PDB file of C-alpha atoms in Angstrom:
ATOM      1  CA  MET A   1       3.779-129.356 -94.269  1.00 43.00           C
ATOM      2  CA  VAL A   2       1.187-127.413 -96.127  1.00 40.00           C
ATOM      3  CA  ARG A   3       1.367-123.550 -95.673  1.00 43.00           C
ATOM      4  CA  GLN A   4      -2.235-122.227 -95.172  1.00 45.00           C
ATOM      5  CA  SER A   5      -3.053-119.154 -97.356  1.00 44.00           C
ATOM      6  CA  GLN A   6      -5.521-116.436 -97.338  1.00 45.00           C
ATOM      7  CA  LEU A   7      -7.584-115.485-100.366  1.00 46.00           C
ATOM      8  CA  PHE A   8      -9.721-112.526-101.180  1.00 44.00           C
ATOM      9  CA  ILE A   9     -11.608-112.246-104.489  1.00 42.00           C
ATOM     10  CA  PHE A  10     -13.891-109.442-105.853  1.00 41.00           C
ATOM     11  CA  ASN A  11     -15.786-109.871-108.948  1.00 41.00           C
ATOM     12  CA  GLU A  12     -17.804-106.803-110.359  1.00 38.00           C
ATOM     13  CA  SER A  13     -21.561-107.253-110.469  1.00 32.00           C
ATOM     14  CA  THR A  14     -24.540-105.181-108.523  1.00 27.00           C
ATOM     15  CA  VAL A  15      12.849-108.988-114.176  1.00 35.00           C
ATOM     16  CA  ILE A  16      14.063-112.126-113.694  1.00 35.00           C
ATOM     17  CA  SER A  17      13.184-111.789-117.124  1.00 35.00           C
ATOM     18  CA  ALA A  18      11.646-108.687-118.442  1.00 42.00           C
ATOM     19  CA  THR A  19       9.411-109.292-121.507  1.00 42.00           C
ATOM     20  CA  MET A  20       8.668-106.763-124.157  1.00 43.00           C
ATOM     21  CA  PRO A  21       7.310-106.492-127.664  1.00 44.00           C
ATOM     22  CA  PRO A  22      10.108-106.572-130.328  1.00 39.00           C
ATOM     23  CA  MET A  23      10.305-102.800-130.694  1.00 38.00           C
ATOM     24  CA  CYS A  24      11.878-102.647-127.193  1.00 40.00           C
ATOM     25  CA  HIS A  25      15.577-102.848-126.404  1.00 37.00           C
ATOM     26  CA  MET A  26      16.447-104.139-123.096  1.00 38.00           C
ATOM     27  CA  ARG A  27      19.813-104.620-121.117  1.00 38.00           C
ATOM     28  CA  SER A  28      19.817-106.653-117.949  1.00 38.00           C
ATOM     29  CA  GLN A  29      22.911-107.370-115.738  1.00 40.00           C
ATOM     30  CA  ALA A  30      22.809-109.946-112.776  1.00 41.00           C
ATOM     31  CA  LYS A  31      23.962-108.937-109.238  1.00 44.00           C
ATOM     32  CA  PRO A  32      25.526-111.646-107.270  1.00 42.00           C
ATOM     33  CA  SER A  33      23.817-112.394-104.070  1.00 43.00           C
ATOM     34  CA  THR A  34      25.425-111.790-100.690  1.00 45.00           C
ATOM     35  CA  ASN A  35      23.073-113.749 -98.614  1.00 46.00           C
ATOM     36  CA  PRO A  36      22.939-117.398 -98.278  1.00 41.00           C
ATOM     37  CA  GLN A  37      19.835-119.127 -99.308  1.00 43.00           C
ATOM     38  CA  SER A  38      17.653-121.557 -97.561  1.00 39.00           C
ATOM     39  CA  PRO A  39      16.337-124.287 -99.488  1.00 37.00           C
ATOM     40  CA  ALA A  40      12.780-123.904 -97.661  1.00 39.00           C
ATOM     41  CA  GLU A  41      12.239-120.381 -98.873  1.00 42.00           C
ATOM     42  CA  GLN A  42      11.313-119.118-102.356  1.00 47.00           C
ATOM     43  CA  ARG A  43      14.206-116.925-103.366  1.00 46.00           C
ATOM     44  CA  LEU A  44      13.834-114.129-105.949  1.00 46.00           C
ATOM     45  CA  PRO A  45      17.243-113.245-107.935  1.00 41.00           C
ATOM     46  CA  LEU A  46      17.169-109.527-108.568  1.00 39.00           C
ATOM     47  CA  LYS A  47      18.663-107.876-111.685  1.00 38.00           C
ATOM     48  CA  THR A  48      19.377-104.168-112.607  1.00 32.00           C
ATOM     49  CA  ILE A  49      17.175-103.466-115.750  1.00 34.00           C
ATOM     50  CA  SER A  50      17.701-100.685-118.321  1.00 30.00           C
ATOM     51  CA  ILE A  51      14.943-100.205-120.881  1.00 31.00           C
ATOM     52  CA  ALA A  52      14.647 -97.944-123.800  1.00 29.00           C
ATOM     53  CA  PHE A  53      11.572 -98.054-126.075  1.00 31.00           C
ATOM     54  CA  ALA A  54       8.970 -95.835-127.583  1.00 32.00           C
ATOM     55  CA  MET A  55       5.531 -96.092-125.837  1.00 34.00           C
ATOM     56  CA  PRO A  56       2.499 -94.788-127.774  1.00 37.00           C
ATOM     57  CA  THR A  57      -0.536 -94.016-125.712  1.00 39.00           C
ATOM     58  CA  LEU A  58      -3.799 -95.782-126.272  1.00 46.00           C
ATOM     59  CA  SER A  59      -6.706 -93.926-127.722  1.00 44.00           C
ATOM     60  CA  GLY A  60      -9.152 -95.508-125.316  1.00 64.00           C
ATOM     61  CA  TYR A  61      -8.963 -96.079-121.527  1.00 77.00           C
ATOM     62  CA  THR A  62      -8.333 -98.977-119.104  1.00 81.00           C
ATOM     63  CA  ARG A  63     -11.410-100.512-117.361  1.00 84.00           C
ATOM     64  CA  LEU A  64     -11.115-102.328-114.092  1.00 85.00           C
ATOM     65  CA  LYS A  65     -13.244-105.411-113.964  1.00 88.00           C
ATOM     66  CA  SER A  66     -12.084-107.640-110.991  1.00 91.00           C
ATOM     67  CA  MET A  67      -9.452-108.031-108.498  1.00 92.00           C
ATOM     68  CA  GLU A  68      -7.911-110.958-106.209  1.00 95.00           C
ATOM     69  CA  CYS A  69      -5.792-110.636-103.362  1.00 96.00           C
ATOM     70  CA  HIS A  70      -4.034-113.612-101.900  1.00 96.00           C
ATOM     71  CA  ALA A  71      -1.866-113.847 -98.790  1.00 96.00           C
ATOM     72  CA  VAL A  72       0.701-116.590 -99.707  1.00 96.00           C
ATOM     73  CA  ASP A  73       2.134-116.294 -96.078  1.00 93.00           C
ATOM     74  CA  PRO A  74      -0.668-115.165 -93.546  1.00 94.00           C
ATOM     75  CA  LYS A  75       1.743-115.390 -90.640  1.00 94.00           C
ATOM     76  CA  PHE A  76       3.664-112.499 -92.149  1.00 95.00           C
ATOM     77  CA  LEU A  77       0.848-110.378 -93.731  1.00 93.00           C
ATOM     78  CA  GLN A  78      -2.891-110.400 -93.805  1.00 94.00           C
ATOM     79  CA  VAL A  79      -5.316-109.074 -96.338  1.00 95.00           C
ATOM     80  CA  THR A  80      -7.772-106.890 -94.412  1.00 94.00           C
ATOM     81  CA  ASN A  81      -9.496-105.211 -97.413  1.00 93.00           C
ATOM     82  CA  CYS A  82      -9.411-106.022-101.188  1.00 94.00           C
ATOM     83  CA  ILE A  83     -12.429-104.187-102.645  1.00 92.00           C
ATOM     84  CA  ILE A  84     -13.309-102.612-106.133  1.00 90.00           C
ATOM     85  CA  LYS A  85     -16.666-100.684-105.464  1.00 89.00           C
ATOM     86  CA  PRO A  86     -18.738 -99.313-108.272  1.00 88.00           C
ATOM     87  CA  ILE A  87     -19.316 -95.562-107.728  1.00 86.00           C
ATOM     88  CA  ARG A  88     -21.279 -94.803-110.866  1.00 83.00           C
ATOM     89  CA  ARG A  89     -20.785 -95.730-114.635  1.00 78.00           C
ATOM     90  CA  ASN A  90     -17.177 -96.148-115.448  1.00 76.00           C
ATOM     91  CA  ILE A  91     -16.053 -94.861-112.016  1.00 83.00           C
ATOM     92  CA  LYS A  92     -14.911 -97.270-109.393  1.00 86.00           C
ATOM     93  CA  ASP A  93     -13.322 -97.064-106.026  1.00 88.00           C
ATOM     94  CA  VAL A  94     -10.362 -99.352-105.049  1.00 90.00           C
ATOM     95  CA  HIS A  95      -9.345 -99.993-101.489  1.00 91.00           C
ATOM     96  CA  VAL A  96      -6.613-102.558-100.358  1.00 92.00           C
ATOM     97  CA  VAL A  97      -5.132-102.790 -97.002  1.00 93.00           C
ATOM     98  CA  LEU A  98      -2.338-105.407 -96.411  1.00 93.00           C
ATOM     99  CA  LYS A  99      -1.567-105.645 -92.598  1.00 94.00           C
ATOM    100  CA  LEU A 100       1.958-106.463 -91.778  1.00 94.00           C
ATOM    101  CA  LEU A 101       2.449-108.846 -88.890  1.00 94.00           C
ATOM    102  CA  GLN A 102       6.253-108.909 -88.909  1.00 91.00           C
ATOM    103  CA  GLY A 103       7.474-105.350 -89.493  1.00 83.00           C
ATOM    104  CA  PRO A 104       9.277-103.150 -90.155  1.00 91.00           C
ATOM    105  CA  VAL A 105      10.113-104.453 -93.657  1.00 92.00           C
ATOM    106  CA  THR A 106      13.529-103.083 -94.812  1.00 93.00           C
ATOM    107  CA  ASN A 107      14.028-105.423 -97.985  1.00 94.00           C
ATOM    108  CA  ALA A 108      11.016-105.522-100.448  1.00 92.00           C
ATOM    109  CA  SER A 109      10.672-106.405-104.047  1.00 92.00           C
ATOM    110  CA  VAL A 110       7.663-106.460-106.628  1.00 92.00           C
ATOM    111  CA  ARG A 111       7.177-108.590-109.735  1.00 93.00           C
ATOM    112  CA  LEU A 112       4.667-107.570-112.316  1.00 90.00           C
ATOM    113  CA  GLU A 113       3.513-109.273-115.391  1.00 92.00           C
ATOM    114  CA  LEU A 114       0.937-108.272-117.938  1.00 90.00           C
ATOM    115  CA  LYS A 115      -0.623-110.744-120.250  1.00 92.00           C
ATOM    116  CA  GLN A 116      -3.813-111.034-122.490  1.00 89.00           C
ATOM    117  CA  ARG A 117      -6.555-112.956-120.763  1.00 86.00           C
ATOM    118  CA  GLY A 118      -6.808-116.618-121.919  1.00 80.00           C
ATOM    119  CA  TYR A 119      -5.327-120.043-121.961  1.00 74.00           C
ATOM    120  CA  ASN A 120      -1.476-120.215-122.314  1.00 81.00           C
ATOM    121  CA  LYS A 121      -1.266-116.542-123.322  1.00 84.00           C
ATOM    122  CA  PRO A 122       2.337-115.171-123.308  1.00 88.00           C
ATOM    123  CA  VAL A 123       3.424-112.483-120.863  1.00 89.00           C
ATOM    124  CA  LEU A 124       3.583-109.036-122.891  1.00 90.00           C
ATOM    125  CA  TYR A 125       5.523-107.035-120.276  1.00 87.00           C
ATOM    126  CA  GLY A 126       7.231-108.364-117.251  1.00 89.00           C
ATOM    127  CA  PHE A 127       9.937-107.012-114.626  1.00 88.00           C
ATOM    128  CA  THR A 128      10.957-107.163-111.088  1.00 91.00           C
ATOM    129  CA  VAL A 129      11.952-104.116-109.244  1.00 89.00           C
ATOM    130  CA  ASP A 130      13.727-103.619-105.849  1.00 90.00           C
ATOM    131  CA  ALA A 131      11.012-101.529-104.181  1.00 88.00           C
ATOM    132  CA  CYS A 132      13.117 -99.844-101.569  1.00 88.00           C
ATOM    133  CA  ARG A 133      15.726 -98.853-104.228  1.00 86.00           C
ATOM    134  CA  PHE A 134      12.913 -97.739-106.573  1.00 86.00           C
ATOM    135  CA  LEU A 135      11.156 -95.444-104.271  1.00 84.00           C
ATOM    136  CA  ASP A 136      14.567 -93.990-103.134  1.00 81.00           C
ATOM    137  CA  ALA A 137      15.971 -93.472-106.778  1.00 75.00           C
ATOM    138  CA  ASN A 138      15.893 -90.405-109.114  1.00 73.00           C
ATOM    139  CA  ASN A 139      16.430 -92.364-112.012  1.00 68.00           C
ATOM    140  CA  ARG A 140      13.743 -95.100-111.876  1.00 78.00           C
ATOM    141  CA  ASN A 141      13.169 -98.136-113.878  1.00 76.00           C
ATOM    142  CA  THR A 142      11.231 -96.787-116.891  1.00 80.00           C
ATOM    143  CA  LEU A 143       8.712 -99.709-117.202  1.00 79.00           C
ATOM    144  CA  ALA A 144       8.214 -99.837-113.463  1.00 82.00           C
ATOM    145  CA  ASN A 145       7.451 -96.056-113.334  1.00 82.00           C
ATOM    146  CA  VAL A 146       4.882 -96.309-116.125  1.00 79.00           C
ATOM    147  CA  PHE A 147       2.800 -98.639-114.055  1.00 78.00           C
ATOM    148  CA  TYR A 148       3.550 -96.954-110.709  1.00 82.00           C
ATOM    149  CA  ASN A 149       2.311 -93.645-112.168  1.00 78.00           C
ATOM    150  CA  PHE A 150      -0.701 -95.431-113.913  1.00 74.00           C
ATOM    151  CA  LEU A 151      -1.865 -96.893-110.644  1.00 72.00           C
ATOM    152  CA  LYS A 152      -1.138 -93.457-108.942  1.00 74.00           C
ATOM    153  CA  PHE A 153       0.582 -94.922-106.132  1.00 77.00           C
ATOM    154  CA  ASN A 154       2.333 -91.847-105.146  1.00 75.00           C
ATOM    155  CA  VAL A 155      -1.222 -90.219-104.583  1.00 79.00           C
ATOM    156  CA  TYR A 156      -3.480 -93.058-103.428  1.00 82.00           C
ATOM    157  CA  THR A 157      -0.987 -95.180-101.211  1.00 83.00           C
ATOM    158  CA  ASN A 158       1.463 -94.916 -98.470  1.00 83.00           C
ATOM    159  CA  MET A 159       3.980 -96.434-100.797  1.00 80.00           C
ATOM    160  CA  ASN A 160       5.305 -93.043-101.518  1.00 74.00           C
ATOM    161  CA  HIS A 161       8.346 -93.168 -99.420  1.00 77.00           C
ATOM    162  CA  SER A 162      11.462 -95.455 -99.224  1.00 80.00           C
ATOM    163  CA  CYS A 163      11.784 -98.457 -96.717  1.00 86.00           C
ATOM    164  CA  PRO A 164      11.018 -99.360 -94.015  1.00 90.00           C
ATOM    165  CA  PHE A 165       7.485-100.171 -94.278  1.00 88.00           C
ATOM    166  CA  SER A 166       5.636-100.786 -90.991  1.00 85.00           C
ATOM    167  CA  ASP A 167       2.166-101.741 -89.809  1.00 83.00           C
ATOM    168  CA  SER A 168       0.060-101.753 -93.035  1.00 87.00           C
ATOM    169  CA  ILE A 169       0.490-101.032 -96.726  1.00 88.00           C
ATOM    170  CA  ILE A 170      -2.661 -99.088 -98.105  1.00 88.00           C
ATOM    171  CA  ILE A 171      -4.213 -98.372-101.383  1.00 86.00           C
ATOM    172  CA  ASP A 172      -6.578 -95.600 -99.993  1.00 84.00           C
ATOM    173  CA  HIS A 173      -9.963 -95.437-102.151  1.00 84.00           C
ATOM    174  CA  LEU A 174      -8.019 -94.962-105.485  1.00 84.00           C
ATOM    175  CA  ARG A 175     -10.796 -93.305-107.910  1.00 81.00           C
ATOM    176  CA  HIS A 176     -10.602 -95.236-111.121  1.00 78.00           C
ATOM    177  CA  ASP A 177     -12.473 -93.421-114.018  1.00 75.00           C
ATOM    178  CA  GLU A 178     -12.167 -93.090-117.972  1.00 67.00           C
ATOM    179  CA  LYS A 179      -9.120 -90.932-117.466  1.00 66.00           C
ATOM    180  CA  PHE A 180      -7.029 -94.027-116.581  1.00 70.00           C
ATOM    181  CA  SER A 181      -5.137 -94.997-119.729  1.00 72.00           C
ATOM    182  CA  LEU A 182      -2.142 -97.377-119.703  1.00 72.00           C
ATOM    183  CA  PRO A 183       0.389 -95.905-122.043  1.00 71.00           C
ATOM    184  CA  LEU A 184       1.585 -98.981-123.706  1.00 76.00           C
ATOM    185  CA  PRO A 185       1.125-100.359-127.217  1.00 79.00           C
ATOM    186  CA  LEU A 186      -1.760-102.623-126.555  1.00 80.00           C
ATOM    187  CA  SER A 187      -4.829-103.805-128.750  1.00 84.00           C
ATOM    188  CA  MET A 188      -8.238-103.421-127.421  1.00 86.00           C
ATOM    189  CA  GLY A 189      -9.200-106.387-125.356  1.00 88.00           C
ATOM    190  CA  ASP A 190      -9.141-108.266-121.916  1.00 91.00           C
ATOM    191  CA  TYR A 191      -5.896-108.365-119.981  1.00 92.00           C
ATOM    192  CA  LYS A 192      -4.587-109.544-116.577  1.00 92.00           C
ATOM    193  CA  LEU A 193      -2.149-107.488-114.716  1.00 91.00           C
ATOM    194  CA  MET A 194      -0.428-109.874-112.120  1.00 94.00           C
ATOM    195  CA  THR A 195       1.615-108.609-109.108  1.00 94.00           C
ATOM    196  CA  TYR A 196       3.826-110.579-106.812  1.00 96.00           C
ATOM    197  CA  TRP A 197       5.105-108.964-103.577  1.00 95.00           C
ATOM    198  CA  TYR A 198       8.129-110.221-101.943  1.00 95.00           C
ATOM    199  CA  ALA A 199       9.803-109.281 -98.411  1.00 95.00           C
ATOM    200  CA  TYR A 200      13.283-110.498 -97.867  1.00 95.00           C
ATOM    201  CA  ASN A 201      13.139-112.323-101.236  1.00 94.00           C
ATOM    202  CA  VAL A 202      10.131-114.522-100.130  1.00 96.00           C
ATOM    203  CA  LEU A 203       6.759-114.256-101.822  1.00 97.00           C
ATOM    204  CA  ARG A 204       4.218-113.072 -99.412  1.00 96.00           C
ATOM    205  CA  VAL A 205       1.244-111.812-101.192  1.00 96.00           C
ATOM    206  CA  THR A 206      -0.143-111.587-104.820  1.00 96.00           C
ATOM    207  CA  ILE A 207      -2.632-109.218-106.219  1.00 94.00           C
ATOM    208  CA  HIS A 208      -3.966-109.739-109.647  1.00 95.00           C
ATOM    209  CA  VAL A 209      -6.358-107.337-111.449  1.00 91.00           C
ATOM    210  CA  ASN A 210      -8.383-108.107-114.552  1.00 91.00           C
ATOM    211  CA  ILE A 211      -8.730-105.115-116.896  1.00 88.00           C
ATOM    212  CA  GLU A 212     -10.138-104.223-120.344  1.00 87.00           C
ATOM    213  CA  THR A 213      -8.854-101.780-122.911  1.00 85.00           C
ATOM    214  CA  VAL A 214     -11.693-100.188-124.614  1.00 81.00           C
ATOM    215  CA  ALA A 215     -12.079 -97.392-127.222  1.00 73.00           C
TER     216      ALA A 215
END
């Protein structure tokens, strides 16, 4: 049986294996699963990842170009908003609402990958993080915390507390301007930031953002 999916696309106009550059040093240790796996479900093995590396800050800033939200399992979750709205030059308003239909959620994880845009480009940075543990921890995964702070999730979303999550996950009118700079060693150009959102180790929704680093 083919599972129906829900797709929202906005285009501007009007770990799991953690991947790092050679300068980075990473150690990962797999944790054995205690839950039986169903062949019908897409399971996501989780690892504890420790990372130590230097991250120079870009001289320019990161520009949002387009965003795509895709509900893989619309019976579990629906995308009711997925919008990048231009306010004025180099300033945009981001609003996303993911409505949970089977809450509360007490087990959640997020996979993030960053790669240059283009055919068959390798992943430059990638990690998977236990969202419940991450939000409840004092010593957070270093790379995950970089993206969490870059996206200002602690300010503009209701993902600023530990599990459970009920009702909806909201990115509430995040204001993106020239002050946004991704503190990673990247050359200027076009990139794709891909995120995969899991509940109970099953993929529920993807949110992909096309960005550009400029001087």
